Amino acid sequence: MRKPKKLLNDPNSVAQEQFEGFMVAATHMEQIGSLTAAIRKDYTPNKVAIVTGGGAGHEPMYGGFVGKGLADGVAVGDVFAAPTPDVIMQTCTALSPENGVVFVYGNYSGDNMNFDIAAELLEDAEIKSHTVRINDDVISASKENQQERRGIAGALFVLKIAGAAAEVYPEFNDVVSATEKALANTASIGVALSPCAIPRNQSFNFDIADDEIEIGMGLHGEPGVGKSKLGNAEETVYQLMEKLEQELALVEGDEVCVLVNNLGASTQMELLIANRSVGQYLTKKGVFIHECLVGNYCTSLEMSGYSISLMKLDEQLKQLYNLPCHSVALRK
């Protein structure tokens, strides 16, 4: 049986070491002591603070999206594990927010619990907060139960809108409203071709046969809608796009942002071939592409496959999306 092969130092220290390596590149950010947490150096306390975070193993999500026009602070946990409430709280207090904190993170039980505790601690400190749980994965639960859906790569679009709104809107409720609108208009779905392995483990965390794929596989190996035989790229992408079209109720004349996101080990060639099919599908439907991102944005260690995210735009979301941003993983 094939075993995972990684070039590491200490498998038990990868979250800390990768974050330290990230901070070498993130010259616009300041690490909070030795924590796997950091804030923007140029943050001004009079604006609404956008704080994000989650488990390591999804790089460049989440730290890669901290910067002007994006998140203001990030708290990172161990591999596939939520950051602790203390680390989240220290991230918030390092920002000294005078106009409140908006939490934006993936909808997973551990993250929900720990960010909720941090929100309670902020309340005790008389700092208002609001939570936006990203639940863009359309396969993980029905639309009627979308509060149970997982958060995947569509987090990028939600963070982009949240960060832009916080730059231009002085009112807390306006930032919250724009962020929630972005989430309501974002949908994602993925396909996995091969598994990943947590560094300290000596085995992969799920199995996929060489001639199989799984539609809707989660970032941590959560089951999708079932395995199917490996087909061609166009057939697979069209299957994904049909679900996204239905979810967002797309009609002729709509305009969207597109993200074709690498889950980790797929090649840029595969992503671009997928993006070709995305473009063909939307053109046939009369849906316009405002901007298209293709690459590594929310990964799952060495899992191969990709996810597709769409954000349907209105004039407000389009204006906010077009505002400049600067981070390690996204610049406009």
Short mmCIF file of C-alpha atoms in Angstrom, two decimals, residues 10-215:
data_model
loop_
_atom_site.label_atom_id
_atom_site.label_comp_id
_atom_site.label_asym_id
_atom_site.label_seq_id
_atom_site.Cartn_x
_atom_site.Cartn_y
_atom_site.Cartn_z
CA ASP A 10 9.02 17.51 12.80
CA PRO A 11 5.59 16.20 11.69
CA ASN A 12 4.15 17.49 14.97
CA SER A 13 5.35 21.05 14.34
CA VAL A 14 4.22 21.65 10.78
CA ALA A 15 1.50 24.19 11.64
CA GLN A 16 3.97 26.35 13.57
CA GLU A 17 6.77 25.99 11.03
CA GLN A 18 4.61 26.69 8.00
CA PHE A 19 3.23 29.80 9.70
CA GLU A 20 6.72 31.04 10.48
CA GLY A 21 7.65 30.47 6.85
CA PHE A 22 4.53 32.31 5.76
CA MET A 23 5.47 35.29 7.93
CA VAL A 24 8.84 35.56 6.17
CA ALA A 25 6.85 36.27 2.99
CA ALA A 26 4.15 38.38 4.66
CA THR A 27 6.20 41.52 5.25
CA HIS A 28 3.01 43.59 5.55
CA MET A 29 1.89 41.55 8.57
CA GLU A 30 2.97 41.31 12.21
CA GLN A 31 2.98 38.00 14.06
CA ILE A 32 1.45 38.04 17.54
CA GLY A 33 4.31 36.78 19.70
CA SER A 34 5.02 33.16 18.82
CA LEU A 35 1.35 32.38 18.11
CA THR A 36 0.13 31.15 14.74
CA ALA A 37 -1.73 34.44 14.44
CA ALA A 38 -1.00 37.79 12.83
CA ILE A 39 -2.49 41.17 11.95
CA ARG A 40 -1.99 43.83 9.31
CA LYS A 41 0.75 46.29 10.19
CA ASP A 42 -1.23 49.13 8.60
CA TYR A 43 -4.54 48.40 10.33
CA THR A 44 -6.29 51.47 11.74
CA PRO A 45 -8.41 50.82 14.86
CA ASN A 46 -11.26 53.11 13.79
CA LYS A 47 -12.45 50.74 11.04
CA VAL A 48 -14.49 47.56 11.42
CA ALA A 49 -12.04 44.67 11.89
CA ILE A 50 -12.35 41.56 9.71
CA VAL A 51 -10.89 38.54 11.50
CA THR A 52 -10.62 35.14 9.86
CA GLY A 53 -9.01 31.81 10.64
CA GLY A 54 -9.18 28.05 10.65
CA GLY A 55 -7.00 25.00 10.57
CA ALA A 56 -3.62 24.74 8.88
CA GLY A 57 -3.36 22.58 5.79
CA HIS A 58 -5.43 24.82 3.50
CA GLU A 59 -2.72 27.28 2.51
CA PRO A 60 -2.86 30.02 1.36
CA MET A 61 -6.24 30.12 3.13
CA TYR A 62 -6.48 31.84 5.62
CA GLY A 63 -3.39 33.91 6.26
CA GLY A 64 -2.83 34.53 2.58
CA PHE A 65 -5.89 36.76 2.54
CA VAL A 66 -4.86 39.22 5.25
CA GLY A 67 -4.02 42.68 3.98
CA LYS A 68 -5.48 45.93 2.73
CA GLY A 69 -8.94 45.36 1.33
CA LEU A 70 -9.14 41.87 2.83
CA ALA A 71 -8.97 40.48 6.38
CA ASP A 72 -7.23 42.43 9.13
CA GLY A 73 -6.20 39.50 11.32
CA VAL A 74 -5.92 35.73 11.21
CA ALA A 75 -5.78 32.93 13.80
CA VAL A 76 -4.59 29.50 12.64
CA GLY A 77 -4.96 26.14 14.36
CA ASP A 78 -3.15 22.84 13.98
CA VAL A 79 -3.58 20.86 10.76
CA PHE A 80 -7.32 20.57 10.06
CA ALA A 81 -8.05 21.87 13.59
CA ALA A 82 -9.64 25.11 14.75
CA PRO A 83 -7.59 27.86 16.40
CA THR A 84 -8.15 28.08 20.13
CA PRO A 85 -10.41 30.77 21.61
CA ASP A 86 -7.38 32.35 23.29
CA VAL A 87 -5.50 32.72 20.01
CA ILE A 88 -8.60 34.17 18.33
CA MET A 89 -9.09 36.60 21.21
CA GLN A 90 -5.44 37.69 21.16
CA THR A 91 -5.77 38.35 17.44
CA CYS A 92 -8.74 40.60 18.09
CA THR A 93 -7.17 42.49 20.98
CA ALA A 94 -3.97 43.04 18.99
CA LEU A 95 -6.09 45.02 16.53
CA SER A 96 -7.64 47.17 19.31
CA PRO A 97 -10.82 47.52 17.24
CA GLU A 98 -12.89 50.58 18.07
CA ASN A 99 -15.72 49.77 15.67
CA GLY A 100 -16.27 46.07 16.29
CA VAL A 101 -15.14 42.76 14.79
CA VAL A 102 -16.69 40.70 12.01
CA PHE A 103 -15.62 37.06 12.12
CA VAL A 104 -15.50 35.32 8.73
CA TYR A 105 -14.60 31.63 8.76
CA GLY A 106 -15.63 28.18 7.53
CA ASN A 107 -18.68 26.47 8.99
CA TYR A 108 -17.11 23.59 10.95
CA SER A 109 -18.02 22.50 14.47
CA GLY A 110 -14.64 23.19 16.06
CA ASP A 111 -14.33 26.62 14.47
CA ASN A 112 -17.91 27.47 15.40
CA MET A 113 -17.33 26.56 19.03
CA ASN A 114 -14.02 28.39 19.42
CA PHE A 115 -15.01 31.54 17.54
CA ASP A 116 -18.26 31.65 19.55
CA ILE A 117 -16.25 31.53 22.77
CA ALA A 118 -14.04 34.34 21.45
CA ALA A 119 -17.17 36.35 20.63
CA GLU A 120 -18.34 35.92 24.22
CA LEU A 121 -14.94 37.11 25.46
CA LEU A 122 -15.22 40.16 23.22
CA GLU A 123 -18.66 40.87 24.64
CA ASP A 124 -17.20 40.72 28.15
CA ALA A 125 -14.61 43.27 26.97
CA GLU A 126 -17.44 45.44 25.58
CA ILE A 127 -16.33 44.93 21.96
CA LYS A 128 -19.19 44.16 19.59
CA SER A 129 -18.85 41.34 17.09
CA HIS A 130 -20.79 39.54 14.39
CA THR A 131 -20.16 36.10 12.91
CA VAL A 132 -20.44 35.13 9.24
CA ARG A 133 -20.00 31.38 8.84
CA ILE A 134 -19.03 30.49 5.31
CA ASN A 135 -21.22 27.65 4.04
CA ASP A 136 -20.72 27.73 0.28
CA ASP A 137 -20.34 23.96 -0.33
CA VAL A 138 -23.61 23.11 -2.07
CA ILE A 139 -23.12 19.35 -1.87
CA SER A 140 -22.68 19.09 1.89
CA ALA A 141 -26.35 19.78 2.74
CA SER A 142 -29.59 20.74 1.03
CA LYS A 143 -30.55 24.37 0.45
CA GLU A 144 -33.23 23.97 3.13
CA ASN A 145 -30.48 22.98 5.59
CA GLN A 146 -27.78 25.30 4.31
CA GLN A 147 -26.78 26.23 7.86
CA GLU A 148 -25.21 22.74 7.93
CA ARG A 149 -23.16 23.28 4.79
CA ARG A 150 -19.38 23.34 4.95
CA GLY A 151 -17.18 26.28 4.03
CA ILE A 152 -14.70 25.79 1.18
CA ALA A 153 -12.94 27.98 -1.39
CA GLY A 154 -15.80 30.46 -1.80
CA ALA A 155 -14.41 31.94 1.41
CA LEU A 156 -12.11 33.94 -0.84
CA PHE A 157 -15.00 35.90 -2.38
CA VAL A 158 -16.65 36.50 0.99
CA LEU A 159 -13.38 37.76 2.50
CA LYS A 160 -12.79 40.01 -0.52
CA ILE A 161 -16.19 41.66 -0.12
CA ALA A 162 -15.93 41.86 3.68
CA GLY A 163 -12.50 43.48 3.50
CA ALA A 164 -13.54 45.95 0.83
CA ALA A 165 -16.69 46.88 2.74
CA ALA A 166 -14.68 47.49 5.90
CA GLU A 167 -12.43 49.89 3.97
CA VAL A 168 -15.26 52.04 2.64
CA TYR A 169 -18.19 51.64 5.04
CA PRO A 170 -17.81 53.27 8.46
CA GLU A 171 -20.98 51.66 9.83
CA PHE A 172 -20.69 48.20 11.37
CA ASN A 173 -24.06 47.03 10.09
CA ASP A 174 -23.21 48.03 6.51
CA VAL A 175 -20.08 45.86 6.60
CA VAL A 176 -22.07 42.94 7.99
CA SER A 177 -24.80 43.38 5.37
CA ALA A 178 -22.34 43.38 2.45
CA THR A 179 -20.51 40.35 3.82
CA GLU A 180 -23.73 38.39 4.23
CA LYS A 181 -24.85 39.38 0.73
CA ALA A 182 -21.57 38.03 -0.68
CA LEU A 183 -22.11 34.74 1.13
CA ALA A 184 -25.71 34.45 -0.05
CA ASN A 185 -24.53 34.85 -3.65
CA THR A 186 -21.57 32.46 -3.48
CA ALA A 187 -21.69 28.75 -4.22
CA SER A 188 -18.95 26.12 -4.55
CA ILE A 189 -18.52 22.46 -5.37
CA GLY A 190 -15.45 20.27 -5.65
CA VAL A 191 -14.19 17.01 -7.10
CA ALA A 192 -11.40 14.91 -5.58
CA LEU A 193 -9.15 12.54 -7.53
CA SER A 194 -6.79 11.38 -4.81
CA PRO A 195 -6.54 11.63 -0.99
CA CYS A 196 -4.42 13.60 1.42
CA ALA A 197 -2.67 12.69 4.68
CA ILE A 198 -2.21 14.68 7.88
CA PRO A 199 1.58 14.97 8.27
CA ARG A 200 1.81 13.04 11.53
CA ASN A 201 -0.13 10.12 10.06
CA GLN A 202 1.38 7.30 8.05
CA SER A 203 -1.71 6.70 5.96
CA PHE A 204 -4.07 8.65 3.74
CA ASN A 205 -7.29 9.84 5.33
CA PHE A 206 -9.56 8.26 2.71
CA ASP A 207 -9.36 6.03 -0.37
CA ILE A 208 -10.18 6.70 -4.00
CA ALA A 209 -9.41 4.07 -6.62
CA ASP A 210 -7.16 5.05 -9.52
CA ASP A 211 -10.11 5.02 -11.93
CA GLU A 212 -12.52 6.91 -9.65
CA ILE A 213 -13.40 10.46 -8.60
CA GLU A 214 -15.65 11.77 -5.85
CA ILE A 215 -17.93 14.75 -6.42
#
